[in-house]
Amino acid sequence: MLGFEIWKNGEKLATAGVNENGVISLMLTWVGKGAGTPSLLAGGPAIEGLDLRVGGIDSSDPSGEQSVEWIEDTGLHIGDNIQIKLVSTDAVDAPARREPTTGLPAGQLHFLPCANCGAPRIASAQPSE
């Protein structure tokens, strides 16, 4: 399966991935707070509003779609080195969090691209044909 090794400053944080049916999302997001945003200095405190998240949807469980998350890191600093390595693997790390998405049976959710960024988002139950 396709795996995503996520590294921070030379330390492997996780290998994320799902079997044939699912979605993996890797997001590095910063939200500034305007004039209240602290200055950014090397060696300074963690950058407020900056976080790294790795998660997704696992559709392999016949009992229903599962929301999964491997990483939620809000302790990022100036100078941090974040790396993502694509790997072919037989096994990935267990997610730190796993919970049902909406209670719909597996295969009943479909994904549409976000109008702003193109990333997949859960739309709703699949329309009947």
Short mmCIF file of N, CA and C in Angstrom, two decimals:
data_model
loop_
_atom_site.label_atom_id
_atom_site.label_comp_id
_atom_site.label_asym_id
_atom_site.label_seq_id
_atom_site.Cartn_x
_atom_site.Cartn_y
_atom_site.Cartn_z
N MET A 1 0.85 -1.18 0.00
CA MET A 1 0.00 0.00 0.00
C MET A 1 0.89 1.24 0.00
N LEU A 2 0.31 2.35 -0.38
CA LEU A 2 1.01 3.62 -0.34
C LEU A 2 1.06 4.11 1.10
N GLY A 3 2.25 4.45 1.55
CA GLY A 3 2.43 4.98 2.90
C GLY A 3 3.08 6.34 2.84
N PHE A 4 2.85 7.11 3.89
CA PHE A 4 3.43 8.45 4.01
C PHE A 4 4.24 8.47 5.30
N GLU A 5 5.56 8.51 5.18
CA GLU A 5 6.41 8.67 6.36
C GLU A 5 6.52 10.16 6.63
N ILE A 6 6.22 10.57 7.85
CA ILE A 6 6.30 11.98 8.22
C ILE A 6 7.42 12.13 9.25
N TRP A 7 8.34 13.03 8.95
CA TRP A 7 9.52 13.26 9.77
C TRP A 7 9.54 14.71 10.25
N LYS A 8 10.02 14.93 11.45
CA LYS A 8 10.21 16.28 11.99
C LYS A 8 11.60 16.34 12.61
N ASN A 9 12.44 17.21 12.06
CA ASN A 9 13.80 17.39 12.56
C ASN A 9 14.56 16.07 12.68
N GLY A 10 14.42 15.20 11.66
CA GLY A 10 15.16 13.94 11.63
C GLY A 10 14.53 12.82 12.43
N GLU A 11 13.41 13.06 13.10
CA GLU A 11 12.72 12.02 13.87
C GLU A 11 11.45 11.62 13.15
N LYS A 12 11.30 10.31 12.92
CA LYS A 12 10.08 9.84 12.25
C LYS A 12 8.92 9.91 13.24
N LEU A 13 7.86 10.65 12.85
CA LEU A 13 6.68 10.78 13.69
C LEU A 13 5.70 9.63 13.46
N ALA A 14 5.52 9.22 12.20
CA ALA A 14 4.56 8.15 11.90
C ALA A 14 4.68 7.75 10.44
N THR A 15 4.22 6.54 10.16
CA THR A 15 3.96 6.11 8.79
C THR A 15 2.45 5.94 8.70
N ALA A 16 1.81 6.79 7.91
CA ALA A 16 0.35 6.80 7.77
C ALA A 16 -0.04 6.16 6.46
N GLY A 17 -1.23 5.56 6.44
CA GLY A 17 -1.75 4.99 5.21
C GLY A 17 -2.99 4.18 5.49
N VAL A 18 -3.77 3.95 4.45
CA VAL A 18 -4.96 3.10 4.54
C VAL A 18 -4.95 2.14 3.36
N ASN A 19 -5.69 1.04 3.50
CA ASN A 19 -5.78 0.08 2.41
C ASN A 19 -6.46 0.71 1.20
N GLU A 20 -6.90 -0.09 0.26
CA GLU A 20 -7.36 0.37 -1.04
C GLU A 20 -8.41 1.48 -1.02
N ASN A 21 -9.30 1.49 -0.03
CA ASN A 21 -10.37 2.48 0.00
C ASN A 21 -10.16 3.45 1.14
N GLY A 22 -9.96 4.70 0.81
CA GLY A 22 -9.79 5.70 1.85
C GLY A 22 -9.15 6.96 1.35
N VAL A 23 -8.87 7.83 2.31
CA VAL A 23 -8.28 9.13 2.02
C VAL A 23 -7.24 9.42 3.09
N ILE A 24 -6.08 9.93 2.67
CA ILE A 24 -5.08 10.42 3.62
C ILE A 24 -4.88 11.90 3.29
N SER A 25 -4.85 12.71 4.32
CA SER A 25 -4.65 14.14 4.16
C SER A 25 -3.49 14.58 5.05
N LEU A 26 -2.57 15.33 4.46
CA LEU A 26 -1.45 15.89 5.20
C LEU A 26 -1.57 17.40 5.10
N MET A 27 -1.75 18.07 6.24
CA MET A 27 -1.97 19.52 6.22
C MET A 27 -1.01 20.23 7.16
N LEU A 28 -0.37 21.24 6.64
CA LEU A 28 0.43 22.17 7.43
C LEU A 28 -0.29 23.50 7.30
N THR A 29 -0.89 23.97 8.38
CA THR A 29 -1.78 25.12 8.33
C THR A 29 -1.31 26.20 9.30
N TRP A 30 -1.36 27.45 8.84
CA TRP A 30 -1.08 28.57 9.72
C TRP A 30 -2.23 29.57 9.62
N VAL A 31 -2.70 30.02 10.77
CA VAL A 31 -3.74 31.05 10.84
C VAL A 31 -3.17 32.21 11.64
N GLY A 32 -2.94 33.33 10.96
CA GLY A 32 -2.41 34.51 11.64
C GLY A 32 -3.49 35.23 12.42
N LYS A 33 -3.08 35.94 13.44
CA LYS A 33 -4.02 36.65 14.31
C LYS A 33 -3.91 38.17 14.14
N GLY A 34 -3.46 38.58 12.95
CA GLY A 34 -3.35 40.03 12.71
C GLY A 34 -2.25 40.66 13.54
N ALA A 35 -2.53 41.85 14.08
CA ALA A 35 -1.53 42.61 14.83
C ALA A 35 -1.08 41.88 16.09
N GLY A 36 -1.88 40.93 16.59
CA GLY A 36 -1.52 40.20 17.80
C GLY A 36 -0.60 39.02 17.56
N THR A 37 -0.21 38.77 16.30
CA THR A 37 0.66 37.64 16.00
C THR A 37 2.06 37.93 16.52
N PRO A 38 2.63 37.03 17.36
CA PRO A 38 3.97 37.29 17.90
C PRO A 38 5.03 37.26 16.81
N SER A 39 6.16 37.93 17.06
CA SER A 39 7.26 37.91 16.10
C SER A 39 7.85 36.51 16.05
N LEU A 40 8.43 36.18 14.91
CA LEU A 40 8.95 34.85 14.69
C LEU A 40 10.47 34.89 14.73
N LEU A 41 11.03 34.32 15.77
CA LEU A 41 12.47 34.30 15.94
C LEU A 41 12.96 32.86 16.07
N ALA A 42 14.12 32.58 15.48
CA ALA A 42 14.72 31.25 15.63
C ALA A 42 14.94 30.99 17.11
N GLY A 43 14.59 29.81 17.56
CA GLY A 43 14.75 29.45 18.96
C GLY A 43 13.65 29.99 19.85
N GLY A 44 12.69 30.69 19.25
CA GLY A 44 11.59 31.25 20.02
C GLY A 44 10.52 30.22 20.35
N PRO A 45 9.42 30.68 20.89
CA PRO A 45 8.33 29.76 21.25
C PRO A 45 7.68 29.15 20.01
N ALA A 46 6.85 28.14 20.25
CA ALA A 46 6.11 27.52 19.16
C ALA A 46 5.30 28.59 18.45
N ILE A 47 5.14 28.45 17.15
CA ILE A 47 4.43 29.43 16.34
C ILE A 47 2.94 29.28 16.56
N GLU A 48 2.34 30.30 17.11
CA GLU A 48 0.90 30.28 17.39
C GLU A 48 0.12 30.18 16.08
N GLY A 49 -0.88 29.33 16.07
CA GLY A 49 -1.74 29.18 14.90
C GLY A 49 -1.19 28.26 13.83
N LEU A 50 -0.02 27.64 14.06
CA LEU A 50 0.59 26.74 13.08
C LEU A 50 0.45 25.31 13.57
N ASP A 51 -0.09 24.44 12.73
CA ASP A 51 -0.19 23.04 13.13
C ASP A 51 -0.02 22.11 11.94
N LEU A 52 0.47 20.91 12.25
CA LEU A 52 0.67 19.83 11.29
C LEU A 52 -0.30 18.73 11.65
N ARG A 53 -1.11 18.32 10.68
CA ARG A 53 -2.09 17.25 10.91
C ARG A 53 -1.98 16.22 9.79
N VAL A 54 -2.03 14.96 10.21
CA VAL A 54 -2.05 13.85 9.25
C VAL A 54 -3.19 12.94 9.67
N GLY A 55 -4.14 12.78 8.78
CA GLY A 55 -5.31 11.96 9.09
C GLY A 55 -6.04 11.60 7.82
N GLY A 56 -7.27 11.14 7.98
CA GLY A 56 -8.06 10.80 6.80
C GLY A 56 -9.26 9.95 7.13
N ILE A 57 -9.69 9.20 6.13
CA ILE A 57 -10.85 8.32 6.23
C ILE A 57 -10.42 6.92 5.82
N ASP A 58 -10.70 5.94 6.68
CA ASP A 58 -10.43 4.54 6.36
C ASP A 58 -11.76 3.87 6.04
N SER A 59 -11.89 3.42 4.80
CA SER A 59 -13.14 2.80 4.34
C SER A 59 -13.04 1.27 4.28
N SER A 60 -12.00 0.69 4.86
CA SER A 60 -11.80 -0.76 4.74
C SER A 60 -12.63 -1.57 5.74
N ASP A 61 -13.16 -0.96 6.78
CA ASP A 61 -13.94 -1.67 7.79
C ASP A 61 -15.37 -1.83 7.30
N PRO A 62 -15.87 -3.07 7.16
CA PRO A 62 -17.23 -3.27 6.65
C PRO A 62 -18.32 -2.68 7.54
N SER A 63 -18.00 -2.39 8.81
CA SER A 63 -19.02 -1.84 9.70
C SER A 63 -19.22 -0.34 9.49
N GLY A 64 -18.33 0.32 8.76
CA GLY A 64 -18.51 1.74 8.49
C GLY A 64 -17.22 2.51 8.34
N GLU A 65 -17.33 3.68 7.77
CA GLU A 65 -16.19 4.57 7.56
C GLU A 65 -15.61 4.99 8.91
N GLN A 66 -14.27 5.09 8.98
CA GLN A 66 -13.59 5.49 10.20
C GLN A 66 -12.75 6.73 9.93
N SER A 67 -12.88 7.73 10.78
CA SER A 67 -12.00 8.89 10.74
C SER A 67 -10.74 8.51 11.51
N VAL A 68 -9.57 8.73 10.90
CA VAL A 68 -8.30 8.35 11.53
C VAL A 68 -7.37 9.55 11.57
N GLU A 69 -6.53 9.60 12.62
CA GLU A 69 -5.55 10.68 12.73
C GLU A 69 -4.29 10.14 13.37
N TRP A 70 -3.15 10.37 12.71
CA TRP A 70 -1.86 9.95 13.21
C TRP A 70 -1.14 11.08 13.94
N ILE A 71 -1.23 12.29 13.40
CA ILE A 71 -0.44 13.40 13.95
C ILE A 71 -1.30 14.64 14.11
N GLU A 72 -1.18 15.29 15.26
CA GLU A 72 -1.71 16.63 15.49
C GLU A 72 -0.64 17.35 16.29
N ASP A 73 0.23 18.06 15.59
CA ASP A 73 1.39 18.70 16.20
C ASP A 73 1.25 20.22 16.11
N THR A 74 1.11 20.85 17.25
CA THR A 74 1.01 22.32 17.30
C THR A 74 2.29 22.95 17.86
N GLY A 75 3.31 22.15 18.08
CA GLY A 75 4.57 22.66 18.64
C GLY A 75 5.62 22.87 17.58
N LEU A 76 5.32 23.67 16.57
CA LEU A 76 6.26 23.93 15.47
C LEU A 76 6.97 25.26 15.69
N HIS A 77 8.26 25.26 15.36
CA HIS A 77 9.12 26.42 15.59
C HIS A 77 9.83 26.82 14.30
N ILE A 78 10.31 28.05 14.24
CA ILE A 78 11.18 28.49 13.14
C ILE A 78 12.37 27.55 13.08
N GLY A 79 12.70 27.08 11.90
CA GLY A 79 13.84 26.18 11.71
C GLY A 79 13.46 24.71 11.70
N ASP A 80 12.23 24.36 12.11
CA ASP A 80 11.82 22.96 12.06
C ASP A 80 11.86 22.46 10.61
N ASN A 81 12.27 21.23 10.44
CA ASN A 81 12.36 20.60 9.13
C ASN A 81 11.29 19.51 9.09
N ILE A 82 10.25 19.69 8.27
CA ILE A 82 9.18 18.71 8.11
C ILE A 82 9.41 18.02 6.76
N GLN A 83 9.45 16.68 6.77
CA GLN A 83 9.65 15.92 5.54
C GLN A 83 8.55 14.88 5.40
N ILE A 84 8.15 14.64 4.17
CA ILE A 84 7.18 13.60 3.84
C ILE A 84 7.84 12.71 2.81
N LYS A 85 7.91 11.42 3.11
CA LYS A 85 8.51 10.45 2.20
C LYS A 85 7.42 9.46 1.78
N LEU A 86 7.23 9.30 0.48
CA LEU A 86 6.28 8.32 -0.04
C LEU A 86 6.95 6.95 -0.05
N VAL A 87 6.26 5.95 0.52
CA VAL A 87 6.82 4.61 0.60
C VAL A 87 5.78 3.58 0.17
N SER A 88 6.25 2.46 -0.33
CA SER A 88 5.41 1.30 -0.58
C SER A 88 5.62 0.38 0.61
N THR A 89 4.54 0.02 1.31
CA THR A 89 4.68 -0.73 2.56
C THR A 89 3.55 -1.74 2.73
N ASP A 90 3.82 -2.77 3.52
CA ASP A 90 2.79 -3.75 3.86
C ASP A 90 2.07 -3.38 5.14
N ALA A 91 2.66 -2.46 5.94
CA ALA A 91 2.07 -2.10 7.23
C ALA A 91 2.33 -0.63 7.52
N VAL A 92 1.38 0.00 8.17
CA VAL A 92 1.52 1.40 8.62
C VAL A 92 1.32 1.44 10.13
N ASP A 93 1.63 2.56 10.74
CA ASP A 93 1.43 2.72 12.18
C ASP A 93 -0.06 2.82 12.49
N ALA A 94 -0.44 2.32 13.65
CA ALA A 94 -1.83 2.47 14.09
C ALA A 94 -2.09 3.95 14.33
N PRO A 95 -3.25 4.46 13.90
CA PRO A 95 -3.55 5.87 14.15
C PRO A 95 -3.68 6.15 15.64
N ALA A 96 -3.36 7.37 16.03
CA ALA A 96 -3.52 7.79 17.42
C ALA A 96 -5.00 7.92 17.78
N ARG A 97 -5.82 8.20 16.77
CA ARG A 97 -7.27 8.34 16.98
C ARG A 97 -8.00 7.65 15.85
N ARG A 98 -9.07 6.94 16.19
CA ARG A 98 -9.92 6.26 15.20
C ARG A 98 -11.34 6.32 15.74
N GLU A 99 -12.27 6.84 14.93
CA GLU A 99 -13.67 6.90 15.36
C GLU A 99 -14.57 6.88 14.14
N PRO A 100 -15.81 6.41 14.31
CA PRO A 100 -16.75 6.39 13.17
C PRO A 100 -16.97 7.81 12.63
N THR A 101 -17.15 7.91 11.32
CA THR A 101 -17.38 9.23 10.73
C THR A 101 -18.81 9.69 10.96
N THR A 102 -19.76 9.06 10.32
CA THR A 102 -21.15 9.50 10.45
C THR A 102 -22.11 8.37 10.73
N GLY A 103 -21.60 7.16 10.87
CA GLY A 103 -22.48 6.03 11.11
C GLY A 103 -23.02 5.39 9.85
N LEU A 104 -22.68 5.91 8.69
CA LEU A 104 -23.12 5.29 7.44
C LEU A 104 -22.27 4.05 7.16
N PRO A 105 -22.85 3.03 6.55
CA PRO A 105 -22.06 1.84 6.21
C PRO A 105 -20.94 2.18 5.23
N ALA A 106 -19.92 1.36 5.22
CA ALA A 106 -18.79 1.57 4.31
C ALA A 106 -19.28 1.71 2.88
N GLY A 107 -18.68 2.61 2.13
CA GLY A 107 -19.04 2.82 0.74
C GLY A 107 -20.20 3.77 0.53
N GLN A 108 -20.80 4.26 1.59
CA GLN A 108 -21.94 5.14 1.45
C GLN A 108 -21.57 6.62 1.45
N LEU A 109 -20.31 6.94 1.70
CA LEU A 109 -19.86 8.32 1.63
C LEU A 109 -19.16 8.54 0.30
N HIS A 110 -19.24 9.74 -0.22
CA HIS A 110 -18.43 10.05 -1.39
C HIS A 110 -17.78 11.40 -1.17
N PHE A 111 -16.72 11.63 -1.90
CA PHE A 111 -15.88 12.80 -1.69
C PHE A 111 -15.97 13.71 -2.91
N LEU A 112 -16.07 15.00 -2.65
CA LEU A 112 -16.05 16.01 -3.70
C LEU A 112 -14.86 16.92 -3.45
N PRO A 113 -14.27 17.47 -4.49
CA PRO A 113 -13.15 18.39 -4.26
C PRO A 113 -13.64 19.70 -3.65
N CYS A 114 -12.87 20.22 -2.72
CA CYS A 114 -13.15 21.52 -2.12
C CYS A 114 -13.09 22.58 -3.22
N ALA A 115 -14.04 23.49 -3.24
CA ALA A 115 -14.09 24.54 -4.26
C ALA A 115 -12.90 25.48 -4.15
N ASN A 116 -12.31 25.62 -2.96
CA ASN A 116 -11.19 26.54 -2.76
C ASN A 116 -9.83 25.91 -3.03
N CYS A 117 -9.62 24.69 -2.50
CA CYS A 117 -8.27 24.11 -2.58
C CYS A 117 -8.19 22.81 -3.36
N GLY A 118 -9.32 22.18 -3.69
CA GLY A 118 -9.31 20.94 -4.43
C GLY A 118 -9.15 19.69 -3.59
N ALA A 119 -8.92 19.84 -2.27
CA ALA A 119 -8.77 18.69 -1.38
C ALA A 119 -10.10 17.95 -1.26
N PRO A 120 -10.06 16.62 -1.11
CA PRO A 120 -11.31 15.89 -0.98
C PRO A 120 -12.02 16.25 0.32
N ARG A 121 -13.34 16.33 0.26
CA ARG A 121 -14.16 16.54 1.47
C ARG A 121 -15.34 15.62 1.38
N ILE A 122 -15.84 15.22 2.54
CA ILE A 122 -17.01 14.36 2.56
C ILE A 122 -18.21 15.18 2.12
N ALA A 123 -18.95 14.67 1.13
CA ALA A 123 -20.10 15.39 0.62
C ALA A 123 -21.37 14.93 1.33
N SER A 124 -21.72 13.67 1.21
CA SER A 124 -22.93 13.12 1.82
C SER A 124 -23.05 11.68 1.39
N ALA A 125 -24.17 11.07 1.72
CA ALA A 125 -24.42 9.72 1.21
C ALA A 125 -24.48 9.78 -0.31
N GLN A 126 -24.04 8.72 -0.95
CA GLN A 126 -24.04 8.69 -2.41
C GLN A 126 -25.48 8.81 -2.92
N PRO A 127 -25.69 9.59 -3.95
CA PRO A 127 -27.04 9.69 -4.51
C PRO A 127 -27.48 8.36 -5.09
N SER A 128 -28.74 8.06 -4.98
CA SER A 128 -29.24 6.80 -5.56
C SER A 128 -29.33 6.94 -7.06
N GLU A 129 -29.15 5.80 -7.72
CA GLU A 129 -29.16 5.82 -9.19
C GLU A 129 -30.52 5.46 -9.72
#
